């Protein structure tokens, strides 16, 4: 599939998901909820999301340490622009970070692209771990038979996800320790296949092995884990605050639950920061907790703006300061995605 056709396909998916979300709402009711929301919890939530950029920058600086001694202000600028790009281009915008860093630190993007992949592993591992542990002790304020059955399934899912996290960590450690043997084995198994199919797989394993060096350095691993925990603690707190802004007073456990649903939606690589998919996923999570659909939609809309729009503002500041247009940024995304 050509790049233009793939981009069109992703755009159509985004439009379809957004339509699915908006078509089922009573917008007069949603408008009332938006008018009644309190502002101060949203301002605090925005501040916490801004602090996640600081924590992400410190973590990326740790992952970059074996490659280059990057200055924090350069890492912070690249991180801000990269995460701001997600709001415009979807998940593809993350590849902008190595490019922006290369303009400031004179290190080629190819040398740092693996660290972005490792970051995604840390983020996914942290969220899945927190979400799974939360499910193990999750409770609903109900005694209905159907809800209790659902609760039992939730606890089972928590156990399965916990086992999956442990298995995933073991696999990553084995990839790092046995990288050469694994690459040799893959080369033998795939030597009769077309190179255009096997090269991406082999490159992925090589990048993973290089980036996972943090797993065998306890000090660097501890810092990366700590920064990851801080990132998602701040995101969970901002989720809780957004709900508070609408007068929904639920526990931190519920905030973790909704955050997990939102993350599932954010995986869809559509423009606008997974617009449509994120909204629907967050709405479904809120509705499961007993929140009326239109109120859940209003919360999801503001939640999305806080989570993705706030980094965009900071990223836009650096784009203007560095004289980089959105057109140039789009070209960077296209070039690095194609590579």
XYZ file of C-alpha atoms in Angstrom:
339
model
C 0.000 0.000 0.000
C 1.461 3.374 -1.010
C 2.073 6.054 1.607
C -0.658 8.354 0.217
C -3.187 5.518 0.078
C -2.286 4.463 3.611
C -2.674 8.049 4.866
C -6.070 8.310 3.150
C -7.155 5.003 4.673
C -6.165 6.160 8.184
C -7.936 9.487 7.643
C -11.139 7.707 6.599
C -10.962 5.508 9.697
C -10.598 8.626 11.839
C -13.581 10.308 10.182
C -15.665 7.151 10.595
C -14.816 6.813 14.299
C -15.495 10.498 14.932
C -18.884 10.230 13.185
C -19.707 7.118 15.212
C -19.009 9.068 18.392
C -20.880 12.299 17.562
C -23.887 10.709 15.861
C -25.066 8.998 19.044
C -25.103 12.110 21.243
C -27.771 14.573 22.276
C -25.717 17.704 21.717
C -28.067 19.988 23.628
C -27.469 17.847 26.721
C -23.729 17.672 26.092
C -23.651 21.471 25.758
C -25.330 21.871 29.143
C -22.729 19.622 30.779
C -19.912 21.609 29.134
C -21.403 24.892 30.344
C -21.663 23.623 33.914
C -18.125 22.254 34.225
C -15.734 23.880 36.679
C -12.550 25.451 35.286
C -10.060 25.192 38.141
C -9.752 21.370 38.101
C -9.063 21.581 34.348
C -6.299 24.152 34.895
C -4.649 21.859 37.439
C -5.067 18.904 35.048
C -3.348 20.908 32.287
C -0.467 21.683 34.635
C -0.068 17.978 35.463
C -0.045 17.038 31.773
C 2.673 19.659 31.229
C 4.683 18.012 34.008
C 4.441 14.684 32.145
C 6.461 16.311 29.351
C 9.190 17.064 31.895
C 9.137 13.465 33.180
C 9.131 12.068 29.633
C 12.088 14.278 28.743
C 14.069 13.066 31.762
C 13.275 9.456 30.837
C 14.282 9.984 27.204
C 17.496 11.630 28.332
C 18.213 8.484 30.368
C 17.543 6.222 27.363
C 19.704 8.456 25.145
C 22.651 8.419 27.559
C 24.455 5.428 25.927
C 24.121 7.163 22.513
C 24.621 10.863 23.222
C 24.842 13.207 26.205
C 21.912 15.348 25.104
C 21.185 18.599 26.945
C 17.895 18.598 28.819
C 16.547 21.746 27.148
C 17.072 20.161 23.707
C 15.431 16.911 24.789
C 12.518 18.854 26.303
C 12.012 20.876 23.110
C 12.061 17.752 20.913
C 9.697 15.932 23.299
C 7.266 18.868 23.346
C 7.211 19.124 19.557
C 6.918 15.352 19.180
C 3.976 14.954 21.520
C 2.367 18.108 20.184
C 2.593 16.570 16.718
C 0.419 13.662 17.875
C -2.477 16.124 18.189
C -2.114 16.965 14.479
C -0.798 13.796 12.830
C -1.779 11.006 15.205
C 0.777 8.500 16.495
C 2.912 8.982 13.384
C 3.905 12.351 14.860
C 6.143 10.660 17.419
C 8.836 10.040 14.794
C 9.353 13.820 14.696
C 11.221 13.699 18.008
C 14.431 12.085 16.727
C 14.434 14.511 13.779
C 14.039 17.594 15.981
C 16.703 16.298 18.335
C 19.049 15.743 15.392
C 18.693 19.419 14.476
C 19.763 20.431 17.979
C 22.283 17.751 18.991
C 23.749 16.757 15.606
C 22.936 13.092 16.204
C 21.324 11.190 13.298
C 17.658 10.194 13.786
C 18.494 6.584 12.940
C 20.691 6.421 16.039
C 17.891 7.471 18.410
C 14.768 6.014 16.774
C 15.129 2.822 18.845
C 14.748 4.822 22.049
C 11.256 5.891 20.931
C 10.316 2.241 20.556
C 11.730 1.482 24.006
C 9.710 4.355 25.447
C 6.545 2.831 24.034
C 7.481 -0.447 25.711
C 7.966 1.315 29.051
C 4.689 3.215 28.663
C 2.725 0.145 27.635
C 4.291 -1.968 30.362
C 3.608 0.647 33.042
C -0.008 1.251 32.037
C -0.812 -2.440 31.605
C 0.777 -3.223 34.977
C -1.138 -0.451 36.783
C -4.359 -1.295 34.940
C -3.988 -5.015 35.663
C -3.253 -4.491 39.368
C -6.187 -2.096 39.565
C -8.477 -4.721 38.016
C -7.408 -7.285 40.619
C -8.858 -5.109 43.389
C -11.544 -3.349 41.322
C -15.010 -3.076 42.855
C -18.389 -1.708 41.781
C -20.928 -0.036 44.062
C -23.643 -2.544 43.149
C -25.001 -5.930 44.159
C -26.767 -6.764 40.903
C -26.047 -10.287 39.653
C -25.075 -9.085 36.173
C -22.647 -6.529 37.572
C -21.118 -9.071 39.955
C -20.607 -11.461 37.032
C -18.923 -8.671 35.082
C -16.772 -7.867 38.119
C -15.601 -11.474 38.252
C -14.593 -11.283 34.605
C -12.724 -8.042 35.312
C -10.714 -9.712 38.073
C -9.910 -12.615 35.751
C -8.755 -10.157 33.102
C -6.524 -8.517 35.705
C -4.855 -11.864 36.458
C -4.316 -12.612 32.756
C -2.876 -9.157 32.091
C -0.513 -9.477 35.073
C 0.754 -12.790 33.727
C 1.132 -11.196 30.293
C 3.262 -8.367 31.707
C 5.616 -10.810 33.419
C 5.896 -12.892 30.235
C 6.569 -9.754 28.185
C 9.387 -8.647 30.497
C 10.985 -12.094 30.265
C 10.809 -11.978 26.446
C 12.413 -8.520 26.326
C 15.242 -9.579 28.625
C 15.875 -12.664 26.451
C 15.909 -10.499 23.310
C 18.552 -8.274 24.910
C 20.722 -11.107 26.240
C 20.374 -13.417 23.218
C 20.155 -10.807 20.458
C 22.976 -12.167 18.271
C 21.714 -15.736 18.426
C 18.137 -14.615 17.741
C 19.146 -12.500 14.742
C 21.215 -15.352 13.315
C 18.298 -17.735 13.769
C 15.881 -15.325 12.071
C 18.309 -14.797 9.196
C 18.466 -18.561 8.607
C 14.698 -18.997 8.826
C 13.923 -16.084 6.496
C 16.756 -16.312 3.955
C 14.412 -17.695 1.274
C 11.859 -14.923 1.778
C 11.958 -11.571 -0.085
C 14.280 -9.054 1.525
C 11.574 -6.381 1.615
C 9.663 -8.638 4.040
C 12.537 -9.834 6.206
C 14.559 -6.623 6.508
C 11.971 -4.743 8.640
C 11.721 -7.700 11.027
C 15.490 -8.028 11.420
C 15.909 -4.279 11.830
C 13.198 -4.276 14.499
C 15.001 -6.958 16.499
C 18.329 -5.115 16.143
C 16.787 -1.832 17.290
C 15.095 -3.553 20.203
C 18.338 -5.205 21.274
C 20.220 -1.897 21.115
C 17.564 0.070 22.942
C 16.990 -2.585 25.605
C 20.512 -2.125 26.951
C 18.795 -0.182 29.739
C 17.460 -3.513 31.056
C 20.958 -4.694 32.002
C 21.968 -1.436 33.711
C 20.198 -1.330 37.059
C 20.694 2.386 37.665
C 19.376 3.412 34.245
C 16.527 0.894 34.477
C 15.483 2.211 37.888
C 15.429 5.792 36.599
C 13.426 4.851 33.497
C 10.894 2.912 35.586
C 10.609 5.784 38.075
C 10.007 8.374 35.346
C 7.445 6.084 33.690
C 5.592 5.706 36.980
C 5.604 9.493 37.475
C 4.255 10.046 33.939
C 1.271 7.787 34.404
C 0.593 8.887 37.975
C 0.278 12.435 36.617
C -1.953 11.261 33.750
C -4.200 9.372 36.186
C -4.430 12.430 38.444
C -5.395 14.614 35.473
C -8.056 12.043 34.499
C -9.491 12.223 38.011
C -9.455 16.035 37.920
C -11.323 16.173 34.602
C -14.070 14.025 36.118
C -14.125 16.321 39.167
C -14.644 19.309 36.873
C -17.974 17.778 35.829
C -19.029 16.965 39.381
C -18.307 13.242 38.990
C -16.749 12.160 42.267
C -15.217 8.762 41.735
C -12.182 7.048 43.214
C -8.612 7.023 41.932
C -9.206 3.383 41.022
C -11.978 4.475 38.655
C -9.634 7.092 37.175
C -7.116 4.331 36.381
C -9.924 2.333 34.775
C -10.972 5.233 32.515
C -7.332 6.056 31.709
C -6.837 2.474 30.527
C -9.833 2.727 28.189
C -8.559 6.051 26.832
C -5.146 4.536 26.166
C -6.717 1.750 24.117
C -8.428 4.396 21.991
C -5.205 6.404 21.633
C -3.486 3.432 19.973
C -5.557 4.026 16.812
C -3.155 6.077 14.604
C -5.714 8.609 13.369
C -5.093 12.383 13.104
C -6.154 14.723 15.879
C -4.621 12.587 18.626
C -6.707 9.491 17.851
C -9.821 11.667 17.621
C -12.990 9.632 17.627
C -11.360 6.450 18.860
C -10.073 8.062 22.059
C -13.427 9.779 22.682
C -15.438 6.606 22.199
C -13.129 4.450 24.292
C -13.122 6.937 27.181
C -16.914 7.313 26.926
C -17.399 3.531 27.084
C -15.176 3.305 30.156
C -17.123 6.062 31.899
C -20.483 4.555 30.966
C -19.385 1.219 32.415
C -18.955 3.046 35.721
C -22.585 4.163 35.532
C -22.146 7.642 34.050
C -24.860 8.782 31.628
C -23.750 8.657 27.980
C -23.965 12.389 27.215
C -22.126 13.341 30.404
C -19.546 10.658 29.618
C -19.138 12.155 26.130
C -18.646 15.674 27.524
C -15.969 14.366 29.900
C -14.290 12.442 27.057
C -14.163 15.568 24.850
C -12.469 17.706 27.510
C -10.261 14.790 28.602
C -8.970 14.487 25.034
C -8.274 18.218 24.762
C -6.376 18.214 28.057
C -4.344 15.094 27.256
C -3.371 15.978 23.681
C -4.019 19.704 23.284
C -1.827 20.818 26.185
C 1.409 19.336 24.767
C 0.457 20.816 21.376
C 0.548 24.344 22.836
C 4.059 23.815 24.213
C 5.200 22.160 20.981
C 3.773 25.042 18.956
C 5.842 27.490 21.011
C 9.053 25.661 20.081
C 8.003 25.348 16.430
C 7.482 29.102 16.207
C 10.726 29.818 18.042
C 12.706 27.487 15.774
C 10.962 28.674 12.616
C 9.560 25.232 11.693
C 6.226 25.321 9.856
C 3.523 22.654 10.137
C 4.158 21.906 6.447
C 7.809 21.164 7.201
C 6.726 19.113 10.202
C 4.385 17.100 7.971
C 7.282 16.431 5.596
C 9.398 15.207 8.526
C 6.648 12.807 9.580
C 6.306 11.494 6.012
C 10.061 11.031 5.553
C 10.670 9.254 8.831
C 7.524 7.098 8.551
C 8.603 5.993 5.078
C 12.086 5.209 6.383
